[in-house]
Amino acid sequence: GQNIDQPTEMTATEGAIVQINCTYQTSGFNGLFWYQQHAGEAPTFLSYNVLDGLEEKGRFSSFLSRSKGYSYLLLKELQMKDSASYLCAVNNYGQNFVFGPGTRLSVLP
Amino acid sequence: KAGVTQTPRYLIKTRGQQVTLSCSPISGHRSVSWYQQTPGQGLQFLFEYFSETQRNKGNFPGRFSGRQFSNSRSEMNVSTLELGDSALYLCASSLMGQGVSYNEQFFGPGTRLTVL
């Protein structure tokens, strides 16, 4: 089976750094995606990792360790507009995407 | 390039009725996946269609069905609606389909279905 875990909720302060973790157990791993979803809106793509290491994209970075089944999304210089749910999703060979439960991030002034 | 579109955006039905939702993928994308999103269960995979064929199916009852047309547009049908079917139904399109390397999915705005 496949299992993806993320913290349910996190709170951080504007301007700070926050790390959202995602652990997974899966077979045929073929990449991990992070999506952002604002309340009432569709998920939008943030990042993709298929090899171990860090992928940086502006204020957002994503890290993957395939041997540990672990990824994190790092958000720097937090802004109020970053308040959203963050979904980690695993892509498996020949199978469908599996999404984690999502982490609801609240950014406080 | 136009994004993924879904119609209708909002729908209210009563128990026992059936509903059809429509999704038009990004031009050139051949894969359409459907998801159900509820506060308690998160994003749950329903099925994926690629070139008019259902490739993968999630763990939903047979009341949930779908199809894809030759122009890649897809429809999802739910028969004999239950209260628990109230959810946001999202479709996502991708170029090559799920299970393929770097397969980014682009989501539509969703259809909010309320069953009374």
Coordinates of C-alpha atoms in Angstrom, one line a residue:
Chain A
G1 CA 0.0 0.0 0.0
Q2 CA 0.9 3.6 0.0
N3 CA 0.9 5.9 2.9
I4 CA 1.8 9.6 3.1
D5 CA 1.9 11.6 6.3
Q6 CA 2.1 15.4 6.8
P7 CA 1.4 17.5 9.9
T8 CA -2.2 18.7 9.9
E9 CA -1.6 22.3 10.9
M10 CA 1.3 24.7 11.4
T11 CA 1.5 28.3 12.4
A12 CA 4.3 30.7 11.7
T13 CA 4.9 34.5 11.8
E14 CA 5.3 36.8 8.8
G15 CA 8.9 37.0 7.7
A16 CA 9.9 33.7 9.4
I17 CA 10.9 30.4 7.8
V18 CA 8.8 27.3 8.0
Q19 CA 9.5 23.7 7.1
I20 CA 6.7 21.4 6.2
N21 CA 7.6 17.7 6.3
C22 CA 6.2 14.8 4.3
T23 CA 7.0 11.1 4.8
Y24 CA 5.9 8.4 2.5
Q25 CA 5.9 4.7 2.1
T26 CA 5.4 3.6 -1.5
S27 CA 6.6 1.3 -4.2
G28 CA 7.8 2.3 -7.7
F29 CA 8.6 5.8 -6.6
N30 CA 8.7 8.2 -9.6
G31 CA 8.8 11.6 -8.1
L32 CA 7.3 13.8 -5.4
F33 CA 5.3 17.0 -6.0
W34 CA 4.3 19.8 -3.7
Y35 CA 1.1 21.8 -4.4
Q36 CA -0.3 24.9 -2.7
Q37 CA -4.0 25.2 -2.3
H38 CA -5.7 28.4 -1.0
A39 CA -9.1 27.9 0.5
G40 CA -11.8 27.4 -2.1
E41 CA -9.3 27.2 -4.9
A42 CA -7.6 24.5 -7.0
P43 CA -4.2 23.2 -6.1
T44 CA -1.3 24.8 -7.9
F45 CA 2.1 23.3 -8.6
L46 CA 5.0 24.4 -6.4
S47 CA 7.9 22.0 -6.9
Y48 CA 9.0 18.6 -8.1
N49 CA 11.8 16.3 -6.8
V50 CA 12.8 12.9 -8.3
L51 CA 16.5 12.8 -7.2
D52 CA 17.8 13.3 -3.7
G53 CA 18.7 16.8 -2.8
L54 CA 17.4 20.3 -2.6
E55 CA 15.5 22.2 -5.4
E56 CA 15.3 25.9 -4.9
K57 CA 12.7 28.2 -6.5
G58 CA 12.7 31.7 -5.1
R59 CA 11.3 31.7 -1.6
F60 CA 10.3 28.1 -1.8
S61 CA 12.7 25.1 -1.7
S62 CA 11.9 21.4 -1.6
F63 CA 14.1 18.6 -0.4
L64 CA 14.0 14.8 -1.0
S65 CA 15.6 11.8 0.5
R66 CA 14.5 8.7 -1.3
S67 CA 16.3 6.3 1.0
K68 CA 14.4 7.8 4.0
G69 CA 11.1 8.3 2.2
Y70 CA 11.1 11.9 3.3
S71 CA 10.6 15.3 1.8
Y72 CA 10.2 18.8 3.1
L73 CA 9.0 22.1 1.7
L74 CA 10.8 25.2 3.0
L75 CA 9.2 28.5 2.8
K76 CA 11.3 31.6 3.6
E77 CA 10.4 35.2 4.3
L78 CA 6.8 34.2 4.9
Q79 CA 4.1 36.4 3.7
M80 CA 0.4 36.6 4.7
K81 CA -0.5 35.3 1.3
D82 CA 1.4 32.0 2.0
S83 CA -1.5 31.0 4.4
A84 CA -2.8 28.0 2.5
S85 CA -2.8 24.2 2.5
Y86 CA 0.3 22.5 1.3
L87 CA -0.1 19.1 -0.3
C88 CA 2.6 16.6 -0.9
A89 CA 1.9 14.0 -3.7
V90 CA 3.8 10.9 -4.7
N91 CA 3.9 9.8 -8.3
N92 CA 4.4 6.0 -8.8
Y93 CA 5.4 4.2 -11.9
G94 CA 2.3 3.0 -13.7
Q95 CA 0.0 4.1 -10.9
N96 CA -2.0 7.1 -9.9
F97 CA -0.8 10.0 -7.8
V98 CA -1.3 9.7 -4.1
F99 CA -1.8 12.9 -2.2
G100 CA -1.0 13.4 1.4
P101 CA -3.7 14.8 3.8
G102 CA -2.3 18.4 3.4
T103 CA -0.8 20.8 5.9
R104 CA -2.8 23.9 6.7
L105 CA -0.3 26.8 7.3
S106 CA -1.5 29.9 9.0
V107 CA 0.8 32.9 8.8
L108 CA 0.3 35.4 11.5
P109 CA 1.3 39.1 11.5
Chain B
K1 CA -2.7 28.6 -23.3
A2 CA -6.1 28.2 -21.6
G3 CA -6.1 26.3 -18.4
V4 CA -8.3 23.4 -17.3
T5 CA -12.0 24.3 -17.2
Q6 CA -14.7 22.6 -15.3
T7 CA -18.5 23.0 -15.5
P8 CA -20.6 23.7 -13.7
R9 CA -18.8 25.4 -10.8
Y10 CA -21.6 24.8 -8.3
L11 CA -24.3 22.3 -8.2
I12 CA -27.1 21.4 -5.7
K13 CA -28.8 18.1 -6.0
T14 CA -31.0 15.9 -3.8
R15 CA -30.4 12.4 -2.6
G16 CA -31.1 9.8 -5.3
Q17 CA -30.5 12.1 -8.2
Q18 CA -27.6 11.7 -10.6
V19 CA -25.1 14.3 -11.8
T20 CA -22.7 14.8 -14.7
L21 CA -19.6 17.0 -14.3
S22 CA -17.5 18.1 -17.2
C23 CA -13.8 18.8 -17.6
S24 CA -11.9 20.3 -20.5
P25 CA -8.1 19.7 -20.3
I26 CA -5.4 22.0 -21.4
S27 CA -5.0 21.8 -25.2
G28 CA -2.7 18.9 -26.1
H29 CA -3.0 17.1 -22.8
R30 CA -4.3 13.6 -23.2
S31 CA -4.7 12.6 -19.5
V32 CA -7.5 13.7 -17.3
S33 CA -7.7 12.6 -13.7
W34 CA -10.6 13.2 -11.3
Y35 CA -10.4 13.7 -7.6
Q36 CA -12.9 14.1 -4.7
Q37 CA -11.9 16.6 -2.0
T38 CA -13.6 16.7 1.4
P39 CA -12.4 18.3 4.6
G40 CA -12.2 15.0 6.4
Q41 CA -10.6 12.8 3.6
G42 CA -8.5 15.3 1.7
L43 CA -7.8 14.7 -2.0
Q44 CA -8.9 11.2 -3.0
F45 CA -8.2 9.8 -6.5
L46 CA -11.3 8.7 -8.5
F47 CA -10.0 7.7 -11.9
E48 CA -7.7 8.6 -14.7
Y49 CA -8.5 8.6 -18.4
F50 CA -5.9 8.6 -21.1
S51 CA -6.7 8.6 -24.8
E52 CA -10.3 7.6 -24.1
T53 CA -9.3 4.7 -21.9
Q54 CA -9.6 4.4 -18.2
R55 CA -6.1 3.6 -16.9
N56 CA -6.5 3.7 -13.2
K57 CA -9.3 3.7 -10.7
G58 CA -9.5 4.6 -7.1
N59 CA -11.4 3.0 -4.3
F60 CA -14.9 4.4 -5.0
P61 CA -18.2 2.6 -5.5
G62 CA -19.5 1.8 -9.0
R63 CA -21.9 4.8 -8.7
F64 CA -18.9 6.9 -9.8
S65 CA -18.1 6.6 -13.4
G66 CA -16.5 8.6 -16.2
R67 CA -15.5 8.7 -19.8
Q68 CA -13.3 10.6 -22.1
F69 CA -14.0 11.8 -25.6
S70 CA -11.7 11.9 -28.6
N71 CA -11.0 15.6 -28.0
S72 CA -9.8 14.6 -24.5
R73 CA -12.7 16.3 -22.7
S74 CA -13.9 14.2 -19.9
E75 CA -17.1 13.7 -18.0
M76 CA -17.7 12.2 -14.6
N77 CA -21.1 10.8 -13.5
V78 CA -22.4 10.0 -10.1
S79 CA -25.6 8.1 -9.9
T80 CA -28.0 7.7 -6.9
L81 CA -26.4 10.6 -5.0
E82 CA -25.8 10.3 -1.3
L83 CA -25.3 13.0 1.3
G84 CA -21.7 11.9 1.6
D85 CA -21.0 12.7 -2.0
S86 CA -21.1 16.4 -1.1
A87 CA -17.5 17.5 -2.0
L88 CA -15.3 19.5 -4.3
Y89 CA -14.7 17.5 -7.4
L90 CA -11.4 18.5 -9.1
C91 CA -10.1 17.4 -12.4
A92 CA -6.5 17.6 -13.4
S93 CA -4.9 17.3 -16.9
S94 CA -1.4 16.3 -17.8
L95 CA 0.5 15.7 -20.9
M96 CA 1.5 12.1 -20.5
G97 CA -0.6 10.6 -17.8
Q98 CA 0.1 9.4 -14.3
G99 CA 3.0 7.1 -13.6
V100 CA 5.2 8.7 -16.1
S101 CA 8.3 10.7 -15.2
Y102 CA 7.8 14.4 -14.4
N103 CA 4.1 14.3 -14.9
E104 CA 2.9 17.7 -13.6
Q105 CA -0.9 17.8 -13.2
F106 CA -2.7 21.1 -13.8
F107 CA -5.9 21.4 -11.8
G108 CA -9.2 23.0 -12.8
P109 CA -11.2 25.2 -10.4
G110 CA -13.4 22.4 -9.4
T111 CA -17.1 21.7 -9.1
R112 CA -18.7 22.2 -5.7
L113 CA -21.4 19.6 -5.4
T114 CA -23.9 19.8 -2.5
V115 CA -26.3 16.9 -2.0
L116 CA -29.4 17.7 0.1

